Amino acid sequence: MAKTPQQKEQSRQARVTARTAAQNPLVAPPIAAIASLLIPGLGQILSRQTQRGVLIFSAMATGGGIFFWRVAELGRRVQGFFPSIGRALERSPGFVGLAAGALALVWLVAAWDAFLCSRNRKRPGSGVFALVLVSFFVLGWQIAEIDVVKMVRQAPEALPPLSRVIWPWSAAITFETESLSARAEILVGEGTPPTRPVPVEDEPYLLVEPNVGSMTSQDANYQPVPGTRITLSGTNFAANTETEIWWRDPLGNEFRPREDSKYLIFQTDNEGEFQLEMTMPYRMAPPSAQGPFLHTVEARQVSRVGGPQASEALKMTISRMIETIFMGMMATFFGIIFSLPVSFLAARNIMSGSRLTMALYYITRAILNIIRSIEPLIWALIAVVWVGLGPFAGIVALTLHSIAALGKLYSEAIEGIDGGPIEAIQATGANRLQTIMFGVIPQMISPFISFSIYRWDINVRMSTVIGLVGGGGIGFLLVQYIRLLDYRSAGIAVWFIAITVATLDYVSAEIRNRLM
Amino acid sequence: MLQFTNLSKTYDDGTQALKEVSFSVEPGEFLVVIGLSGSGKSTLLRCTNRLIEPTSGSITWDGLDITGADGAQLRTIRRRIGMIFQHFNLVKRLSVINNVLSGRLGYLDTWKSMLYRFDSEDQTRAFRALERVGLTEQTYKRASELSGGQQQRVGIARALMQQPEIILADEPVASLDPVLAHTILGYLERLNKEDGITVICSLHYLDLVQRYATKVIGLRDGRVVYRGTSEDIRTMTDAEFKDIYGQEAERVGAGLAARTPSSASPTGAPSSGSGSLDSGSTEGAE
């Protein structure tokens, strides 16, 4: 049915009138601006820009509310409204000033926006919303305790441990060592001087002269009083080898004495002999300690024997890494076994037969969604309560999550099956089993394999962190190393995680590509 | 003789796809079913081998009651009836040869077929069937790698494996390039003429109907509204055709339309598949 030009013109005018009537502002521009100054957004609502008004009002309300909450938090130790604001301003002037400024600016711009809304009868630009974003950014900066200054200032301190994590390989190898040492006793206080040991052929021997003396101590004014100078002479040590001096007090505590605040380390000469002078070190003695004490001084040589070996950290990391990969594999394996039957229950096309099966379908889907929405880390925390610390807890957690995730993916693969080939196979006179084998399985096999490999990839990745909460595997080891401040060993673990995950990522993507 | 008596089908949602349809098909006929989409053609073909269960009425085949057959009987009947489809319905991830061999499933022991094991006799038969449709070179390719026309020829080879007495063809050329239509229907015609296989086929284009049908049934809203012999069809005008068929009816193309009613061989069709059709016909005619 064609319209005459007159009819067209009439209908166009009708549309225009309808639009202007609906958009006609209720108030004049200045009143709209004042309304927005009283309650942000009110002016926009009165100008028939209800959505915009509500948005501006809720943005201002949220921003203002958060601002006053943070200010109250900053000045919480001070009584009274103004004193607490003063305290907040004193504690963090930048934040309070900026945030207050931004919010005030939003307030004013909202009023100007209301003025424009009323005057132009159409929406002005979105500048006011950009300002809202800026004020929320300022608030967020303070709430999230972002501190760039601290980050820069602490960088030099963090550098040594970080560099150990980044390049940890010096801790990956160790050498077997052999130690060669000889001791001599020194008497402190009144008593019989210790007898000097008799030198034995081919064994290192240490002589200390004199073997009676006093330790470094402090006088009444806490000024150091140097101890007796002693001369150590050693024979029969390994030639040209680094040698350390160790001290053992009567309680059996060993420490390395210092001379001019440096540890005593020196090289023996060609005959394996040395001579050294030192001051007897400072050692705090309990006030009750009276009478003679025997201190022991020891010269110790530690030398490498044989070639480099894998360190304990490297061996532990490799064994935990293998454990981790197998954790992921077992969890995937169990996940596949359990999710296969579940996936049929969660496939709409299989379950659409009756009301009962549809109910079962919805229940299965709901359970799968709930299990899937809880992260494996949380499942691991629960599993640790159930089966105790260790890899099995991790496997339980990953299996639960895999069942839910694979169940969903598999069921979607089942839902995506093309009915045509099934019909064609049936038409040849094939029975039910033959139809499944020729019509159904060839269609499902590649998505099934592809999803399963993808899941294995995810599970190994997850099992590297699941140890953080006690689920076994390499994460457990990593957390231990970090808590022991053993950053080199932690670094080795991090490297192995990265290498394994990257390799697996590549391999699984490659396999899936070839299957497609 | 295939006898349809008062065949009706009502779907669960209440759609009446077939209403008291009765007709018979003589052995060796090329019966074409025409009608709008939704007129019940597909339902009728699928009721013939009971991919769809008819609601009432009966189909008998030389005294054998198809509609009353139980599971095992039905499978024996189905394997004597080959079927090809509009969307070919090949198992896309299987190789061409496995798709063809799957046509043999009705004859096979279940457990052997579970392992995709086919005896050498069946394999020879499959190679011959592929040779006949000119696809020897594609034997080990995946079905999904083939073009539409080639896939439909695999569908024909699969049906051939059943050594069928009847072939049901549900819109076999509707998803193909019009020029390929003659290639595919040419194969069906040869199976019909050389092997004496009865063909029941639903078609859209009047030229094709005139060229290949020996008998026509027109369906509208599930009822038979037209019955015609080959002579009736040849003299049928577009207006008559449209009357049964509705607005959808079209000629394939002016060039083809001018020659098809008189041309005896489908090889005149200027299609890429026609070359292999020639070689297929000489080899397949032995």
GROMACS .gro file of C-alpha atoms in nm, chain A residues 89-507:
model
  419
   89LEU     CA    1   4.355   1.626   5.569
   90GLU     CA    2   4.668   1.622   5.782
   91ARG     CA    3   4.728   1.251   5.727
   92SER     CA    4   4.671   1.244   5.355
   93PRO     CA    5   4.628   1.592   5.209
   94GLY     CA    6   4.673   1.482   4.851
   95PHE     CA    7   4.390   1.234   4.856
   96VAL     CA    8   4.139   1.447   5.051
   97GLY     CA    9   4.210   1.753   4.839
   98LEU     CA   10   4.199   1.577   4.505
   99ALA     CA   11   3.893   1.368   4.580
  100ALA     CA   12   3.700   1.661   4.726
  101GLY     CA   13   3.800   1.874   4.429
  102ALA     CA   14   3.697   1.609   4.177
  103LEU     CA   15   3.361   1.551   4.345
  104ALA     CA   16   3.291   1.922   4.366
  105LEU     CA   17   3.378   1.955   3.999
  106VAL     CA   18   3.139   1.674   3.914
  107TRP     CA   19   2.871   1.852   4.117
  108LEU     CA   20   2.916   2.178   3.927
  109VAL     CA   21   2.940   2.012   3.587
  110ALA     CA   22   2.624   1.814   3.666
  111ALA     CA   23   2.444   2.142   3.726
  112TRP     CA   24   2.575   2.284   3.398
  113ASP     CA   25   2.471   1.959   3.232
  114ALA     CA   26   2.117   2.002   3.368
  115PHE     CA   27   2.114   2.356   3.228
  116LEU     CA   28   2.212   2.225   2.885
  117CYS     CA   29   1.960   1.940   2.904
  118SER     CA   30   1.679   2.181   2.966
  119ARG     CA   31   1.787   2.436   2.705
  120ASN     CA   32   1.883   2.215   2.410
  121ARG     CA   33   1.619   1.945   2.453
  122LYS     CA   34   1.872   1.682   2.369
  123ARG     CA   35   2.155   1.507   2.546
  124PRO     CA   36   2.477   1.703   2.590
  125GLY     CA   37   2.815   1.525   2.561
  126SER     CA   38   2.938   1.269   2.811
  127GLY     CA   39   3.194   1.501   2.975
  128VAL     CA   40   3.019   1.475   3.309
  129PHE     CA   41   3.058   1.096   3.307
  130ALA     CA   42   3.426   1.125   3.222
  131LEU     CA   43   3.462   1.345   3.532
  132VAL     CA   44   3.273   1.086   3.740
  133LEU     CA   45   3.525   0.826   3.623
  134VAL     CA   46   3.813   1.054   3.721
  135SER     CA   47   3.673   1.104   4.073
  136PHE     CA   48   3.624   0.728   4.113
  137PHE     CA   49   3.981   0.677   4.000
  138VAL     CA   50   4.103   0.911   4.275
  139LEU     CA   51   3.894   0.724   4.534
  140GLY     CA   52   4.013   0.388   4.407
  141TRP     CA   53   4.374   0.497   4.431
  142GLN     CA   54   4.335   0.557   4.803
  143ILE     CA   55   4.113   0.257   4.882
  144ALA     CA   56   4.349   0.016   4.705
  145GLU     CA   57   4.643   0.167   4.895
  146ILE     CA   58   4.840   0.225   4.578
  147ASP     CA   59   5.184   0.352   4.675
  148VAL     CA   60   5.416   0.409   4.381
  149VAL     CA   61   5.667   0.592   4.598
  150LYS     CA   62   5.706   0.288   4.822
  151MET     CA   63   5.743   0.071   4.514
  152VAL     CA   64   6.030   0.280   4.383
  153ARG     CA   65   6.193   0.334   4.722
  154GLN     CA   66   6.198  -0.033   4.809
  155ALA     CA   67   6.318  -0.149   4.471
  156PRO     CA   68   6.690  -0.156   4.568
  157GLU     CA   69   6.610  -0.372   4.872
  158ALA     CA   70   6.400  -0.609   4.668
  159LEU     CA   71   6.661  -0.643   4.398
  160PRO     CA   72   6.888  -0.906   4.562
  161PRO     CA   73   6.612  -1.160   4.639
  162LEU     CA   74   6.444  -1.090   4.305
  163SER     CA   75   6.764  -1.140   4.113
  164ARG     CA   76   6.808  -1.470   4.296
  165VAL     CA   77   6.461  -1.577   4.184
  166ILE     CA   78   6.525  -1.464   3.828
  167TRP     CA   79   6.859  -1.640   3.790
  168PRO     CA   80   6.875  -1.913   4.054
  169TRP     CA   81   7.101  -2.162   3.884
  170SER     CA   82   7.400  -2.129   4.120
  171ALA     CA   83   7.182  -2.316   4.371
  172ALA     CA   84   7.109  -2.591   4.123
  173ILE     CA   85   7.450  -2.753   4.158
  174THR     CA   86   7.655  -2.850   4.460
  175PHE     CA   87   7.996  -3.008   4.513
  176GLU     CA   88   8.078  -3.278   4.754
  177THR     CA   89   8.308  -3.135   5.018
  178GLU     CA   90   8.571  -3.271   5.250
  179SER     CA   91   8.669  -3.086   5.561
  180LEU     CA   92   9.004  -3.091   5.730
  181SER     CA   93   9.035  -2.935   6.075
  182ALA     CA   94   9.237  -2.916   6.394
  183ARG     CA   95   9.150  -2.769   6.734
  184ALA     CA   96   9.323  -2.618   7.029
  185GLU     CA   97   9.185  -2.525   7.372
  186ILE     CA   98   9.227  -2.194   7.553
  187LEU     CA   99   9.163  -2.135   7.921
  188VAL     CA  100   8.983  -1.821   8.034
  189GLY     CA  101   9.005  -1.741   8.403
  190GLU     CA  102   9.197  -1.904   8.685
  191GLY     CA  103   9.285  -2.273   8.655
  192THR     CA  104   9.517  -2.529   8.512
  193PRO     CA  105   9.607  -2.450   8.150
  194PRO     CA  106   9.484  -2.717   7.912
  195THR     CA  107   9.737  -2.975   7.798
  196ARG     CA  108   9.847  -2.931   7.442
  197PRO     CA  109   9.750  -3.215   7.210
  198VAL     CA  110  10.031  -3.436   7.082
  199PRO     CA  111  10.093  -3.398   6.707
  200VAL     CA  112  10.005  -3.707   6.506
  201GLU     CA  113  10.178  -3.795   6.178
  202ASP     CA  114   9.987  -3.684   5.865
  203GLU     CA  115   9.710  -3.517   6.061
  204PRO     CA  116   9.660  -3.141   6.078
  205TYR     CA  117   9.781  -2.984   6.398
  206LEU     CA  118   9.699  -2.648   6.556
  207LEU     CA  119   9.901  -2.479   6.826
  208VAL     CA  120   9.775  -2.174   7.013
  209GLU     CA  121  10.016  -1.950   7.207
  210PRO     CA  122   9.947  -1.851   7.478
  211ASN     CA  123   9.675  -2.094   7.572
  212VAL     CA  124   9.556  -1.891   7.868
  213GLY     CA  125   9.397  -1.551   7.817
  214SER     CA  126   9.098  -1.328   7.855
  215MET     CA  127   8.817  -1.261   7.609
  216THR     CA  128   8.733  -0.919   7.472
  217SER     CA  129   8.491  -0.756   7.716
  218GLN     CA  130   8.321  -0.428   7.801
  219ASP     CA  131   8.400  -0.198   8.092
  220ALA     CA  132   8.150  -0.014   8.307
  221ASN     CA  133   8.106   0.250   8.039
  222TYR     CA  134   8.035  -0.010   7.772
  223GLN     CA  135   8.369   0.059   7.612
  224PRO     CA  136   8.535  -0.245   7.456
  225VAL     CA  137   8.835  -0.390   7.634
  226PRO     CA  138   9.037  -0.593   7.383
  227GLY     CA  139   9.119  -0.952   7.475
  228THR     CA  140   9.453  -1.129   7.476
  229ARG     CA  141   9.641  -1.147   7.145
  230ILE     CA  142   9.700  -1.508   7.053
  231THR     CA  143   9.909  -1.668   6.783
  232LEU     CA  144   9.776  -1.966   6.592
  233SER     CA  145  10.017  -2.185   6.404
  234GLY     CA  146   9.906  -2.481   6.200
  235THR     CA  147  10.093  -2.761   6.027
  236ASN     CA  148  10.004  -3.055   5.809
  237PHE     CA  149   9.705  -2.878   5.647
  238ALA     CA  150   9.631  -2.900   5.276
  239ALA     CA  151   9.860  -2.669   5.084
  240ASN     CA  152   9.734  -2.346   4.921
  241THR     CA  153   9.381  -2.393   5.044
  242GLU     CA  154   9.132  -2.149   5.185
  243THR     CA  155   9.113  -2.188   5.562
  244GLU     CA  156   8.861  -2.051   5.811
  245ILE     CA  157   8.888  -1.994   6.183
  246TRP     CA  158   8.599  -2.102   6.403
  247TRP     CA  159   8.545  -2.042   6.774
  248ARG     CA  160   8.345  -2.254   7.016
  249ASP     CA  161   8.244  -2.127   7.356
  250PRO     CA  162   8.207  -2.357   7.658
  251LEU     CA  163   7.835  -2.391   7.590
  252GLY     CA  164   7.919  -2.548   7.256
  253ASN     CA  165   7.803  -2.256   7.036
  254GLU     CA  166   8.015  -2.214   6.728
  255PHE     CA  167   8.075  -1.883   6.558
  256ARG     CA  168   8.331  -1.724   6.332
  257PRO     CA  169   8.542  -1.460   6.505
  258ARG     CA  170   8.626  -1.140   6.319
  259GLU     CA  171   8.940  -0.931   6.303
  260ASP     CA  172   8.879  -0.569   6.197
  261SER     CA  173   8.519  -0.673   6.135
  262LYS     CA  174   8.624  -0.925   5.871
  263TYR     CA  175   8.596  -1.301   5.894
  264LEU     CA  176   8.929  -1.474   5.928
  265ILE     CA  177   8.996  -1.643   5.597
  266PHE     CA  178   9.343  -1.706   5.458
  267GLN     CA  179   9.544  -1.937   5.232
  268THR     CA  180   9.786  -2.197   5.362
  269ASP     CA  181  10.139  -2.195   5.218
  270ASN     CA  182  10.307  -2.450   4.996
  271GLU     CA  183  10.381  -2.679   5.289
  272GLY     CA  184  10.030  -2.657   5.423
  273GLU     CA  185  10.136  -2.441   5.715
  274PHE     CA  186  10.020  -2.107   5.845
  275GLN     CA  187  10.071  -1.860   6.125
  276LEU     CA  188   9.814  -1.607   6.235
  277GLU     CA  189   9.764  -1.354   6.507
  278MET     CA  190   9.425  -1.264   6.643
  279THR     CA  191   9.252  -1.105   6.936
  280MET     CA  192   9.034  -1.330   7.148
  281PRO     CA  193   8.674  -1.240   7.047
  282TYR     CA  194   8.394  -1.086   7.251
  283ARG     CA  195   8.151  -1.331   7.399
  284MET     CA  196   7.876  -1.243   7.635
  285ALA     CA  197   7.890  -1.460   7.944
  286PRO     CA  198   7.596  -1.497   8.182
  287PRO     CA  199   7.646  -1.305   8.511
  288SER     CA  200   7.646  -1.633   8.703
  289ALA     CA  201   7.936  -1.756   8.494
  290GLN     CA  202   8.233  -1.766   8.726
  291GLY     CA  203   8.548  -1.959   8.727
  292PRO     CA  204   8.758  -2.109   8.454
  293PHE     CA  205   8.620  -2.187   8.107
  294LEU     CA  206   8.768  -2.376   7.824
  295HIS     CA  207   8.715  -2.219   7.481
  296THR     CA  208   8.810  -2.400   7.165
  297VAL     CA  209   8.956  -2.250   6.851
  298GLU     CA  210   8.947  -2.444   6.528
  299ALA     CA  211   9.111  -2.404   6.189
  300ARG     CA  212   8.894  -2.558   5.917
  301GLN     CA  213   8.955  -2.624   5.551
  302VAL     CA  214   8.665  -2.712   5.327
  303SER     CA  215   8.760  -2.836   4.982
  304ARG     CA  216   8.559  -2.959   4.683
  305VAL     CA  217   8.588  -3.326   4.599
  306GLY     CA  218   8.477  -3.450   4.257
  307GLY     CA  219   8.258  -3.282   3.996
  308PRO     CA  220   7.937  -3.082   4.025
  309GLN     CA  221   7.617  -3.251   4.138
  310ALA     CA  222   7.249  -3.165   4.129
  311SER     CA  223   7.160  -2.984   4.445
  312GLU     CA  224   6.894  -3.096   4.689
  313ALA     CA  225   6.672  -2.809   4.571
  314LEU     CA  226   6.704  -2.914   4.207
  315LYS     CA  227   6.630  -3.278   4.287
  316MET     CA  228   6.331  -3.185   4.503
  317THR     CA  229   6.201  -2.950   4.235
  318ILE     CA  230   6.222  -3.213   3.964
  319SER     CA  231   6.055  -3.479   4.176
  320ARG     CA  232   5.776  -3.239   4.280
  321MET     CA  233   5.735  -3.128   3.919
  322ILE     CA  234   5.684  -3.487   3.811
  323GLU     CA  235   5.437  -3.528   4.096
  324THR     CA  236   5.259  -3.215   3.974
  325ILE     CA  237   5.231  -3.334   3.614
  326PHE     CA  238   5.093  -3.665   3.731
  327MET     CA  239   4.850  -3.492   3.966
  328GLY     CA  240   4.715  -3.303   3.668
  329MET     CA  241   4.704  -3.621   3.462
  330MET     CA  242   4.524  -3.828   3.724
  331ALA     CA  243   4.274  -3.549   3.789
  332THR     CA  244   4.205  -3.526   3.414
  333PHE     CA  245   4.172  -3.903   3.392
  334PHE     CA  246   3.920  -3.923   3.678
  335GLY     CA  247   3.750  -3.614   3.543
  336ILE     CA  248   3.699  -3.778   3.203
  337ILE     CA  249   3.570  -4.103   3.354
  338PHE     CA  250   3.314  -3.931   3.575
  339SER     CA  251   3.212  -3.655   3.337
  340LEU     CA  252   3.129  -3.893   3.048
  341PRO     CA  253   2.808  -4.028   3.205
  342VAL     CA  254   2.730  -3.687   3.355
  343SER     CA  255   2.762  -3.520   3.015
  344PHE     CA  256   2.479  -3.732   2.874
  345LEU     CA  257   2.258  -3.621   3.164
  346ALA     CA  258   2.347  -3.261   3.083
  347ALA     CA  259   2.275  -3.283   2.708
  348ARG     CA  260   1.942  -3.132   2.616
  349ASN     CA  261   1.889  -3.338   2.302
  350ILE     CA  262   1.937  -3.665   2.493
  351MET     CA  263   1.723  -3.563   2.791
  352SER     CA  264   1.434  -3.394   2.613
  353GLY     CA  265   1.228  -3.714   2.617
  354SER     CA  266   1.003  -3.657   2.917
  355ARG     CA  267   0.945  -3.421   3.207
  356LEU     CA  268   1.141  -3.645   3.441
  357THR     CA  269   1.447  -3.647   3.218
  358MET     CA  270   1.420  -3.270   3.166
  359ALA     CA  271   1.410  -3.223   3.544
  360LEU     CA  272   1.720  -3.441   3.571
  361TYR     CA  273   1.880  -3.229   3.298
  362TYR     CA  274   1.817  -2.906   3.485
  363ILE     CA  275   1.938  -3.052   3.816
  364THR     CA  276   2.259  -3.182   3.655
  365ARG     CA  277   2.323  -2.850   3.483
  366ALA     CA  278   2.267  -2.658   3.807
  367ILE     CA  279   2.504  -2.882   4.005
  368LEU     CA  280   2.770  -2.858   3.733
  369ASN     CA  281   2.741  -2.479   3.730
  370ILE     CA  282   2.776  -2.457   4.108
  371ILE     CA  283   3.081  -2.684   4.117
  372ARG     CA  284   3.240  -2.498   3.829
  373SER     CA  285   3.190  -2.156   3.985
  374ILE     CA  286   3.400  -2.254   4.287
  375GLU     CA  287   3.770  -2.223   4.207
  376PRO     CA  288   3.991  -2.534   4.234
  377LEU     CA  289   4.195  -2.357   4.504
  378ILE     CA  290   3.889  -2.339   4.725
  379TRP     CA  291   3.804  -2.700   4.651
  380ALA     CA  292   4.161  -2.787   4.752
  381LEU     CA  293   4.115  -2.612   5.089
  382ILE     CA  294   3.804  -2.824   5.143
  383ALA     CA  295   3.975  -3.141   5.020
  384VAL     CA  296   4.265  -3.087   5.260
  385VAL     CA  297   4.015  -3.098   5.546
  386TRP     CA  298   3.876  -3.417   5.398
  387VAL     CA  299   4.178  -3.627   5.295
  388GLY     CA  300   4.465  -3.436   5.456
  389LEU     CA  301   4.761  -3.250   5.311
  390GLY     CA  302   4.931  -3.386   5.003
  391PRO     CA  303   4.886  -3.452   4.632
  392PHE     CA  304   4.568  -3.654   4.681
  393ALA     CA  305   4.387  -3.348   4.814
  394GLY     CA  306   4.495  -3.162   4.502
  395ILE     CA  307   4.372  -3.446   4.281
  396VAL     CA  308   4.033  -3.448   4.455
  397ALA     CA  309   3.997  -3.073   4.406
  398LEU     CA  310   4.102  -3.078   4.040
  399THR     CA  311   3.887  -3.383   3.967
  400LEU     CA  312   3.576  -3.211   4.103
  401HIS     CA  313   3.639  -2.905   3.893
  402SER     CA  314   3.727  -3.113   3.585
  403ILE     CA  315   3.405  -3.313   3.610
  404ALA     CA  316   3.205  -2.992   3.607
  405ALA     CA  317   3.402  -2.826   3.328
  406LEU     CA  318   3.433  -3.133   3.104
  407GLY     CA  319   3.071  -3.231   3.173
  408LYS     CA  320   2.962  -2.900   3.029
  409LEU     CA  321   3.196  -2.912   2.728
  410TYR     CA  322   3.113  -3.275   2.648
  411SER     CA  323   2.741  -3.218   2.681
  412GLU     CA  324   2.769  -2.930   2.435
  413ALA     CA  325   2.954  -3.161   2.195
  414ILE     CA  326   2.672  -3.412   2.230
  415GLU     CA  327   2.414  -3.141   2.172
  416GLY     CA  328   2.600  -3.040   1.857
  417ILE     CA  329   2.574  -3.383   1.696
  418ASP     CA  330   2.427  -3.384   1.346
  419GLY     CA  331   2.123  -3.609   1.325
  420GLY     CA  332   2.157  -3.658   0.948
  421PRO     CA  333   2.435  -3.920   0.947
  422ILE     CA  334   2.258  -4.111   1.226
  423GLU     CA  335   1.943  -4.124   1.014
  424ALA     CA  336   2.146  -4.237   0.712
  425ILE     CA  337   2.316  -4.517   0.908
  426GLN     CA  338   1.978  -4.632   1.043
  427ALA     CA  339   1.841  -4.638   0.690
  428THR     CA  340   2.101  -4.896   0.588
  429GLY     CA  341   1.945  -5.143   0.832
  430ALA     CA  342   2.209  -5.098   1.101
  431ASN     CA  343   2.114  -5.183   1.458
  432ARG     CA  344   2.145  -4.952   1.756
  433LEU     CA  345   2.506  -5.039   1.846
  434GLN     CA  346   2.619  -5.008   1.486
  435THR     CA  347   2.446  -4.672   1.460
  436ILE     CA  348   2.628  -4.547   1.768
  437MET     CA  349   2.960  -4.680   1.643
  438PHE     CA  350   2.928  -4.534   1.291
  439GLY     CA  351   2.693  -4.240   1.333
  440VAL     CA  352   2.754  -4.102   1.682
  441ILE     CA  353   3.110  -4.177   1.794
  442PRO     CA  354   3.293  -4.046   1.484
  443GLN     CA  355   3.118  -3.716   1.539
  444MET     CA  356   3.208  -3.695   1.908
  445ILE     CA  357   3.558  -3.830   1.914
  446SER     CA  358   3.750  -3.523   1.807
  447PRO     CA  359   3.580  -3.269   2.032
  448PHE     CA  360   3.615  -3.519   2.317
  449ILE     CA  361   3.989  -3.562   2.265
  450SER     CA  362   4.039  -3.194   2.209
  451PHE     CA  363   3.853  -3.094   2.528
  452SER     CA  364   4.031  -3.362   2.731
  453ILE     CA  365   4.377  -3.245   2.626
  454TYR     CA  366   4.280  -2.886   2.693
  455ARG     CA  367   4.165  -2.991   3.038
  456TRP     CA  368   4.492  -3.173   3.108
  457ASP     CA  369   4.673  -2.854   3.019
  458ILE     CA  370   4.456  -2.654   3.260
  459ASN     CA  371   4.489  -2.915   3.535
  460VAL     CA  372   4.869  -2.919   3.527
  461ARG     CA  373   4.868  -2.542   3.534
  462MET     CA  374   4.627  -2.544   3.828
  463SER     CA  375   4.818  -2.813   4.014
  464THR     CA  376   5.127  -2.591   4.020
  465VAL     CA  377   4.939  -2.346   4.241
  466ILE     CA  378   4.715  -2.586   4.427
  467GLY     CA  379   5.012  -2.676   4.649
  468LEU     CA  380   4.998  -2.322   4.790
  469VAL     CA  381   4.703  -2.431   4.998
  470GLY     CA  382   4.843  -2.772   5.088
  471GLY     CA  383   4.737  -2.970   4.785
  472GLY     CA  384   5.080  -3.119   4.716
  473GLY     CA  385   5.294  -3.081   4.408
  474ILE     CA  386   5.545  -2.810   4.331
  475GLY     CA  387   5.337  -2.527   4.476
  476PHE     CA  388   5.379  -2.675   4.822
  477LEU     CA  389   5.758  -2.677   4.778
  478LEU     CA  390   5.758  -2.324   4.640
  479VAL     CA  391   5.571  -2.187   4.940
  480GLN     CA  392   5.812  -2.361   5.176
  481TYR     CA  393   6.116  -2.216   5.001
  482ILE     CA  394   5.971  -1.866   5.004
  483ARG     CA  395   5.888  -1.889   5.375
  484LEU     CA  396   6.243  -2.005   5.445
  485LEU     CA  397   6.367  -1.703   5.244
  486ASP     CA  398   6.550  -1.950   5.019
  487TYR     CA  399   6.496  -1.741   4.708
  488ARG     CA  400   6.737  -1.934   4.487
  489SER     CA  401   6.556  -2.263   4.542
  490ALA     CA  402   6.223  -2.085   4.500
  491GLY     CA  403   6.360  -1.946   4.175
  492ILE     CA  404   6.439  -2.297   4.052
  493ALA     CA  405   6.081  -2.403   4.126
  494VAL     CA  406   5.942  -2.098   3.945
  495TRP     CA  407   6.159  -2.171   3.642
  496PHE     CA  408   6.043  -2.530   3.627
  497ILE     CA  409   5.679  -2.425   3.654
  498ALA     CA  410   5.725  -2.178   3.370
  499ILE     CA  411   5.904  -2.429   3.147
  500THR     CA  412   5.650  -2.705   3.209
  501VAL     CA  413   5.345  -2.487   3.159
  502ALA     CA  414   5.482  -2.330   2.843
  503THR     CA  415   5.576  -2.666   2.695
  504LEU     CA  416   5.240  -2.816   2.777
  505ASP     CA  417   5.061  -2.514   2.639
  506TYR     CA  418   5.242  -2.552   2.310
  507VAL     CA  419   5.198  -2.930   2.291
   0.00000   0.00000   0.00000
